[in-house]
Short mmCIF file of C-alpha atoms in Angstrom, two decimals:
data_model
loop_
_atom_site.label_atom_id
_atom_site.label_comp_id
_atom_site.label_asym_id
_atom_site.label_seq_id
_atom_site.Cartn_x
_atom_site.Cartn_y
_atom_site.Cartn_z
CA MET A 1 0.01 -0.14 0.01
CA LEU A 2 2.96 2.35 0.93
CA GLU A 3 4.38 1.70 -2.60
CA MET A 4 1.23 2.89 -4.37
CA LEU A 5 1.00 6.15 -2.63
CA LYS A 6 3.58 7.82 -5.16
CA GLN A 7 4.58 11.38 -5.07
CA SER A 8 2.24 11.65 -1.99
CA ASN A 9 3.22 14.80 0.08
CA ASN A 10 4.46 12.36 3.09
CA PRO A 11 3.71 8.47 2.65
CA GLU A 12 4.61 7.74 6.30
CA ILE A 13 1.90 9.99 7.13
CA CYS A 14 -0.81 9.06 4.58
CA LYS A 15 -0.30 5.32 4.81
CA PRO A 16 -2.13 5.09 8.31
CA LEU A 17 -4.76 7.56 6.89
CA VAL A 18 -5.49 5.09 4.06
CA GLU A 19 -5.73 2.45 6.38
CA ALA A 20 -8.34 4.63 8.32
CA VAL A 21 -10.39 5.36 5.28
CA ILE A 22 -10.56 1.70 4.36
CA ALA A 23 -11.50 0.57 7.97
CA LYS A 24 -14.09 3.52 7.82
CA SER A 25 -15.45 2.09 4.57
CA LYS A 26 -15.83 -1.42 5.88
CA GLU A 27 -18.04 0.13 8.55
CA PHE A 28 -20.14 1.55 5.85
CA GLN A 29 -20.30 -1.76 3.61
CA LYS A 30 -21.33 -3.58 6.81
CA LYS A 31 -24.14 -1.11 7.32
CA PHE A 32 -25.29 -0.60 3.98
CA GLY A 33 -24.03 -3.68 1.98
CA ARG A 34 -22.08 -1.65 -0.95
CA LYS A 35 -19.04 0.60 -1.31
CA PRO A 36 -19.74 4.43 -0.49
CA ALA A 37 -19.54 6.51 -3.69
CA PHE A 38 -18.40 10.05 -3.91
CA MET A 39 -17.94 12.44 -6.83
CA GLU A 40 -15.02 14.77 -6.76
CA VAL A 41 -16.06 17.97 -8.56
CA CYS A 42 -12.68 19.53 -9.35
CA GLY A 43 -10.43 18.19 -12.15
CA SER A 44 -7.42 19.05 -9.87
CA HIS A 45 -8.67 16.70 -7.31
CA THR A 46 -9.19 14.21 -9.99
CA MET A 47 -5.48 14.36 -11.26
CA SER A 48 -3.99 14.53 -7.49
CA LEU A 49 -6.16 11.34 -6.65
CA ALA A 50 -4.79 9.62 -9.71
CA ARG A 51 -1.05 10.89 -9.58
CA THR A 52 -0.64 10.22 -5.58
CA GLY A 53 -2.04 6.68 -5.80
CA VAL A 54 -4.95 7.41 -3.72
CA LYS A 55 -7.40 6.03 -6.11
CA GLN A 56 -5.69 3.02 -6.76
CA CYS A 57 -5.25 2.27 -3.01
CA LEU A 58 -9.00 2.73 -2.42
CA LYS A 59 -10.41 1.32 -5.36
CA GLU A 60 -11.68 -1.86 -3.53
CA ASP A 61 -13.37 0.03 -0.96
CA VAL A 62 -14.45 3.50 -2.04
CA ASN A 63 -15.98 4.29 -5.65
CA LEU A 64 -14.38 7.73 -6.39
CA ILE A 65 -16.24 8.91 -9.36
CA SER A 66 -14.88 11.96 -11.71
CA GLY A 67 -17.19 14.71 -12.39
CA PRO A 68 -17.49 17.65 -14.48
CA GLY A 69 -14.98 19.88 -12.88
CA CYS A 70 -12.52 20.23 -15.75
CA PRO A 71 -13.37 23.43 -17.49
CA VAL A 72 -11.80 22.60 -20.82
CA CYS A 73 -13.58 19.16 -20.74
CA VAL A 74 -17.09 20.44 -20.33
CA THR A 75 -16.68 22.93 -23.04
CA ASP A 76 -19.09 21.78 -25.96
CA GLN A 77 -18.08 20.80 -29.47
CA ARG A 78 -19.93 23.81 -30.96
CA SER A 79 -17.87 26.27 -28.70
CA ILE A 80 -14.54 24.59 -29.72
CA ASP A 81 -15.39 24.74 -33.43
CA ALA A 82 -16.54 28.52 -32.74
CA MET A 83 -13.11 29.52 -31.36
CA VAL A 84 -11.25 27.84 -34.19
CA ALA A 85 -13.50 29.64 -36.67
CA LEU A 86 -12.81 32.80 -34.67
CA ALA A 87 -8.94 32.35 -34.74
CA GLU A 88 -9.02 31.92 -38.49
CA GLY A 89 -10.55 35.56 -39.09
CA GLU A 90 -8.03 38.20 -40.37
CA ASN A 91 -6.38 40.67 -38.25
CA ARG A 92 -6.62 38.89 -35.05
CA ILE A 93 -4.51 37.51 -32.25
CA ILE A 94 -6.19 35.03 -29.99
CA CYS A 95 -4.69 34.45 -26.40
CA THR A 96 -5.53 31.43 -24.61
CA PHE A 97 -4.71 28.93 -21.76
CA GLY A 98 -2.37 26.12 -22.91
CA ASP A 99 -4.66 23.36 -22.48
CA MET A 100 -7.26 24.78 -25.35
CA MET A 101 -4.57 24.30 -28.10
CA ARG A 102 -4.92 20.50 -28.67
CA VAL A 103 -8.68 20.17 -27.84
CA PRO A 104 -10.13 18.60 -31.05
CA GLY A 105 -12.77 20.78 -33.10
CA SER A 106 -14.89 19.09 -35.74
CA ASN A 107 -12.23 19.57 -38.43
CA LYS A 108 -9.22 21.04 -36.65
CA THR A 109 -7.57 22.28 -33.35
CA LEU A 110 -6.28 25.74 -32.39
CA LEU A 111 -2.92 24.41 -32.83
CA ASP A 112 -3.75 23.19 -36.50
CA ALA A 113 -4.53 26.95 -37.08
CA LYS A 114 -1.49 28.31 -35.34
CA ILE A 115 0.55 25.89 -37.81
CA ALA A 116 -1.15 27.20 -40.61
CA GLY A 117 -0.15 30.55 -39.68
CA LYS A 118 -2.70 32.12 -37.25
CA ASP A 119 -1.50 34.20 -34.51
CA ILE A 120 -2.48 32.40 -31.50
CA ARG A 121 -0.54 32.54 -28.19
CA VAL A 122 -0.55 30.61 -24.87
CA LEU A 123 -0.46 32.99 -21.91
CA TYR A 124 0.35 31.97 -18.55
CA SER A 125 -1.11 34.99 -17.06
CA PRO A 126 -4.52 36.12 -18.91
CA VAL A 127 -3.80 39.72 -17.94
CA ASP A 128 -1.09 39.64 -20.16
CA THR A 129 -3.57 39.88 -22.89
CA ILE A 130 -3.98 43.59 -22.23
CA LYS A 131 -0.25 44.26 -22.78
CA VAL A 132 -0.70 42.10 -26.22
CA ALA A 133 -3.46 44.49 -27.14
CA GLU A 134 -1.41 47.57 -26.44
CA GLU A 135 1.55 46.37 -28.41
CA ASN A 136 -0.54 45.48 -31.62
CA PRO A 137 -2.99 48.39 -31.94
CA ASP A 138 -3.62 47.32 -35.40
CA LYS A 139 -4.87 43.78 -34.40
CA GLU A 140 -8.02 42.65 -32.66
CA VAL A 141 -6.89 40.88 -29.61
CA ILE A 142 -9.45 38.33 -28.18
CA PHE A 143 -8.92 36.03 -24.97
CA LEU A 144 -10.85 32.57 -24.68
CA GLY A 145 -12.35 32.86 -21.40
CA VAL A 146 -12.77 29.40 -20.47
CA GLY A 147 -13.08 28.48 -16.69
CA PHE A 148 -15.24 28.10 -13.61
CA GLU A 149 -15.31 30.59 -10.54
CA THR A 150 -11.44 30.29 -10.21
CA THR A 151 -10.79 31.83 -13.56
CA ILE A 152 -13.84 34.35 -13.84
CA PRO A 153 -12.53 36.83 -11.32
CA ILE A 154 -9.45 37.13 -13.76
CA LEU A 155 -11.69 37.89 -16.65
CA THR A 156 -13.27 40.56 -14.88
CA LEU A 157 -9.80 42.35 -13.95
CA MET A 158 -8.92 42.12 -17.30
CA VAL A 159 -12.16 44.10 -18.72
CA GLY A 160 -11.66 46.63 -15.73
CA GLU A 161 -8.00 47.41 -16.82
CA ALA A 162 -8.86 47.54 -20.56
CA GLU A 163 -11.65 49.87 -19.57
CA LYS A 164 -9.09 51.93 -17.34
CA ARG A 165 -6.52 52.03 -20.08
CA GLY A 166 -8.94 52.95 -22.88
CA ILE A 167 -7.77 49.92 -24.76
CA LYS A 168 -10.29 49.33 -27.88
CA ASN A 169 -8.97 46.37 -29.63
CA PHE A 170 -9.31 43.98 -26.67
CA SER A 171 -12.26 41.48 -26.18
CA ILE A 172 -13.16 38.24 -24.41
CA TRP A 173 -14.79 35.14 -25.86
CA MET A 174 -16.68 34.08 -22.45
CA THR A 175 -17.57 30.45 -22.17
CA THR A 176 -17.55 30.08 -18.56
CA LYS A 177 -19.36 27.62 -16.45
CA LEU A 178 -20.79 27.71 -12.81
CA VAL A 179 -20.37 24.73 -10.38
CA GLU A 180 -23.87 25.08 -8.62
CA PRO A 181 -26.09 24.49 -11.88
CA VAL A 182 -24.19 21.60 -12.93
CA LEU A 183 -24.25 19.75 -9.49
CA ARG A 184 -27.90 20.57 -9.48
CA TYR A 185 -28.09 19.00 -13.00
CA LEU A 186 -26.60 15.91 -11.86
CA LEU A 187 -28.68 15.46 -8.87
CA ASP A 188 -31.97 16.11 -10.74
CA ALA A 189 -30.88 13.85 -13.25
CA GLY A 190 -30.32 10.87 -11.08
CA GLU A 191 -28.03 9.04 -13.22
CA VAL A 192 -25.39 8.17 -10.72
CA ASN A 193 -26.11 7.24 -7.12
CA LEU A 194 -23.70 9.43 -4.84
CA ASP A 195 -23.22 9.58 -1.01
CA GLY A 196 -21.53 12.86 -1.36
CA PHE A 197 -19.32 15.15 -3.19
CA LEU A 198 -15.63 15.98 -2.50
CA LEU A 199 -16.12 19.79 -3.11
CA PRO A 200 -13.29 21.91 -4.94
CA GLY A 201 -10.83 23.82 -2.87
CA HIS A 202 -9.77 26.69 -5.47
CA VAL A 203 -13.57 27.35 -6.51
CA SER A 204 -14.80 27.36 -2.87
CA ILE A 205 -12.28 30.15 -1.83
CA VAL A 206 -14.40 32.38 -4.31
CA LEU A 207 -17.73 30.77 -3.44
CA GLY A 208 -17.66 30.01 0.34
CA GLU A 209 -18.46 27.26 2.57
CA ASN A 210 -22.19 28.55 2.76
CA SER A 211 -22.49 28.58 -0.93
CA TYR A 212 -23.08 24.68 -0.82
CA LYS A 213 -26.10 24.94 1.93
CA TYR A 214 -28.54 23.81 -1.09
CA LEU A 215 -26.97 20.39 -1.24
CA VAL A 216 -28.11 19.71 2.39
CA ASP A 217 -31.29 21.72 2.22
CA GLU A 218 -32.78 20.60 -1.04
CA TYR A 219 -30.95 17.39 -2.02
CA ASN A 220 -30.00 16.08 1.69
CA ILE A 221 -26.57 15.16 0.36
CA SER A 222 -23.20 15.93 1.77
CA GLY A 223 -19.89 17.81 0.82
CA VAL A 224 -16.26 18.00 2.19
CA ILE A 225 -14.55 21.14 0.91
CA THR A 226 -10.86 20.03 0.92
CA GLY A 227 -7.49 20.90 -0.65
CA PHE A 228 -5.05 19.12 -2.81
CA GLU A 229 -2.47 17.38 -0.68
CA THR A 230 -2.74 13.66 -0.23
CA ALA A 231 -3.37 13.90 3.56
CA GLU A 232 -6.04 16.44 2.85
CA LEU A 233 -7.62 14.58 0.16
CA LEU A 234 -7.72 11.33 2.65
CA SER A 235 -8.99 13.24 5.39
CA GLY A 236 -11.76 14.55 3.13
CA ILE A 237 -12.78 11.18 2.02
CA TYR A 238 -12.67 9.76 5.65
CA LYS A 239 -15.03 12.93 6.81
CA LEU A 240 -17.43 12.01 3.87
CA ILE A 241 -17.91 8.36 5.07
CA ASP A 242 -18.00 9.28 8.48
CA ILE A 243 -21.03 11.81 7.80
CA ALA A 244 -22.74 9.03 5.58
CA LEU A 245 -22.41 6.35 8.49
CA THR A 246 -24.49 8.84 10.44
CA GLY A 247 -27.44 8.98 7.94
CA ARG A 248 -27.27 12.72 8.15
CA ALA A 249 -26.33 15.36 5.54
CA ALA A 250 -23.78 18.12 6.01
CA ILE A 251 -21.39 20.37 4.73
CA GLU A 252 -17.70 20.25 6.21
CA ASN A 253 -14.72 22.56 5.20
CA ASN A 254 -11.53 20.75 5.44
CA HIS A 255 -9.81 23.81 3.95
CA PRO A 256 -10.30 26.48 6.53
CA ALA A 257 -7.16 28.26 6.12
CA VAL A 258 -8.30 29.48 2.84
CA VAL A 259 -12.14 28.89 2.62
CA SER A 260 -14.28 31.14 4.71
CA LYS A 261 -17.89 30.91 5.14
CA THR A 262 -18.83 33.44 2.68
CA GLY A 263 -16.01 33.44 0.25
CA ASN A 264 -14.10 36.33 -1.12
CA ARG A 265 -16.56 39.39 -1.17
CA VAL A 266 -13.99 41.53 -3.40
CA ILE A 267 -14.44 38.98 -6.04
CA HIS A 268 -18.54 38.89 -5.80
CA LYS A 269 -18.28 42.46 -6.04
CA TRP A 270 -16.33 42.35 -9.24
CA ILE A 271 -18.73 39.63 -10.58
CA ASP A 272 -21.61 41.39 -9.76
CA GLN A 273 -20.28 44.80 -11.25
CA TYR A 274 -19.23 43.06 -14.92
CA LEU A 275 -21.28 39.90 -15.34
CA THR A 276 -24.67 38.48 -15.67
CA GLU A 277 -26.02 35.05 -15.70
CA CYS A 278 -26.50 33.32 -18.91
CA ASP A 279 -27.47 29.86 -20.41
CA GLU A 280 -24.30 27.68 -21.10
CA ALA A 281 -24.10 24.54 -23.25
CA TRP A 282 -21.96 21.64 -21.51
CA ARG A 283 -20.19 18.74 -23.32
CA GLY A 284 -22.53 15.63 -23.06
CA ILE A 285 -25.25 17.49 -21.29
CA GLY A 286 -26.47 20.29 -23.47
CA VAL A 287 -27.75 23.73 -22.22
CA ILE A 288 -28.13 24.34 -18.74
CA PRO A 289 -29.87 27.39 -17.84
CA LYS A 290 -28.04 30.32 -16.04
CA SER A 291 -25.02 28.03 -15.62
CA GLY A 292 -22.67 30.55 -17.15
CA LEU A 293 -21.49 34.25 -16.79
CA ASP A 294 -21.43 36.71 -19.69
CA LEU A 295 -20.44 40.30 -19.78
CA LYS A 296 -23.30 42.83 -18.90
CA SER A 297 -24.64 44.72 -21.87
CA GLU A 298 -22.70 47.94 -20.81
CA TYR A 299 -19.48 46.07 -21.55
CA ASP A 300 -20.42 45.10 -24.99
CA GLN A 301 -17.46 46.74 -26.39
CA PHE A 302 -15.19 43.70 -24.65
CA ASN A 303 -17.57 40.93 -25.56
CA ALA A 304 -16.17 39.09 -28.46
CA LYS A 305 -19.66 37.35 -29.05
CA LYS A 306 -21.11 40.46 -29.73
CA ARG A 307 -18.32 42.24 -31.53
CA PHE A 308 -17.54 39.15 -34.13
CA THR A 309 -19.73 36.81 -35.94
CA VAL A 310 -18.40 33.05 -36.64
CA GLU A 311 -20.09 30.49 -39.05
CA ILE A 312 -19.69 27.07 -38.05
CA GLY A 313 -21.75 23.61 -39.24
CA GLU A 314 -22.95 20.86 -37.46
CA PRO A 315 -20.33 19.44 -35.01
CA ARG A 316 -18.69 16.30 -36.38
CA LYS A 317 -19.88 13.19 -34.28
CA THR A 318 -17.25 10.55 -32.91
CA LYS A 319 -17.38 7.75 -30.77
CA CYS A 320 -15.63 9.78 -28.01
CA ARG A 321 -17.74 9.22 -24.72
CA CYS A 322 -16.15 12.24 -22.77
CA GLY A 323 -19.73 13.44 -22.23
CA GLU A 324 -20.34 10.12 -20.28
CA VAL A 325 -17.09 10.25 -18.28
CA ILE A 326 -17.95 14.03 -17.21
CA ARG A 327 -21.29 12.92 -15.86
CA GLY A 328 -19.97 9.94 -13.92
CA LEU A 329 -21.67 7.47 -15.88
CA ILE A 330 -18.46 5.89 -17.05
CA THR A 331 -14.73 5.43 -16.35
CA PRO A 332 -12.48 6.18 -19.02
CA SER A 333 -11.37 2.84 -19.73
CA GLU A 334 -14.99 2.05 -20.81
CA CYS A 335 -14.83 4.20 -23.75
CA GLN A 336 -13.75 1.82 -26.54
CA LEU A 337 -11.29 4.76 -28.07
CA PHE A 338 -9.48 4.71 -24.75
CA GLY A 339 -5.97 3.82 -25.13
CA LYS A 340 -6.18 2.69 -28.64
CA ALA A 341 -7.54 5.51 -31.07
CA CYS A 342 -7.33 8.16 -28.28
CA HIS A 343 -4.24 8.80 -26.20
CA PRO A 344 -2.28 11.51 -25.29
CA MET A 345 -0.35 11.79 -28.59
CA ASN A 346 -3.77 11.64 -30.45
CA PRO A 347 -6.74 12.65 -28.51
CA ILE A 348 -10.05 12.48 -29.83
CA GLY A 349 -11.88 14.42 -26.93
CA PRO A 350 -10.76 17.13 -24.37
CA CYS A 351 -10.86 14.72 -21.25
CA MET A 352 -7.40 13.39 -22.79
CA VAL A 353 -6.14 16.59 -23.55
CA SER A 354 -6.30 18.70 -20.43
CA ALA A 355 -4.18 18.86 -17.45
CA GLU A 356 -7.07 18.04 -15.28
CA GLY A 357 -9.05 15.87 -17.64
CA SER A 358 -10.38 12.40 -16.39
CA CYS A 359 -8.95 10.47 -19.36
CA ALA A 360 -5.56 11.91 -19.21
CA ALA A 361 -5.33 11.20 -15.33
CA PHE A 362 -6.42 7.57 -15.95
CA TYR A 363 -4.08 7.00 -18.84
CA GLN A 364 -1.10 8.21 -17.26
CA TYR A 365 -1.52 7.12 -13.67
CA MET A 366 -4.24 4.39 -13.50
CA ARG A 367 -4.51 2.17 -16.55
CA GLU A 368 -2.24 -0.56 -15.34
CA SER A 369 -4.22 -0.60 -11.92
CA TYR A 370 -7.80 -1.32 -13.46
#
């Protein structure tokens, strides 16, 4: 067991935590006749659980299900096609996160467009897009705004900075997603039986502990907010099982050093100032009402969707099952393309591309254990 905890922050500490989780799971199985099932909402949790060996250690005792927590993975095919079409326009510079470059569109990727000569730049700090716009006043500079609540504040900061500097050639192609609507969708759909959620650390810094009360009040399901170190993840899983054994539902904050009750109020103020709720399409799900954020009408000059028109056809259909992986219906290895036609050097779907993708995590760390 100790050998399986690869790259954990401290194997000697984590081994007894694994043993404690397994023992607690045995109690659960004795009481309910099945393994406890929890969904990790965050893509970084999915990768950490695989990379450190936690999923492999617990596979016989805890059903850890990857959910829709990777922003690149949940971006629907039409949006990917629209971004590629946007990049192929004249007199434009596209700025983006690196994960987006290799996500397959219906016909090509952003990387293909870059190789063909289009100006597409990977930025580590989205705010650098403002500098790019200032240095290229004769070009339209567009940032691809993909992300959850963790990324959204940066987008509002960019708009505020562009407005302050009077920059006219900058805009954002907004394709943001919100955590609460998709969790409600999963629970309302009832496709996966869950005993609780391992709630995201980064997003919760923005949202706050109280933002998850609806899980208990409306769905009678528990959640534990946790960080990303191995010990934190194991502690979070242990607490989820412990809560489930009591038969009650609760939200516990296992990340109190950075997650408060109410979240980051400054960020909430930025979001209220610049953004408004909108319907968003999710890969494998479809449109979820009010599940994204778009710029308010008074900031249309920074809204690329209002400034530019792109024409795309019907998305090309493949046998990729990323949509089912995202919803927790199957594991990556249950997709017939996994490890064959679809692998890191030839990804068919975004879950194999992103650094937070379930398929990428499974392929890199877990395929020999399952």
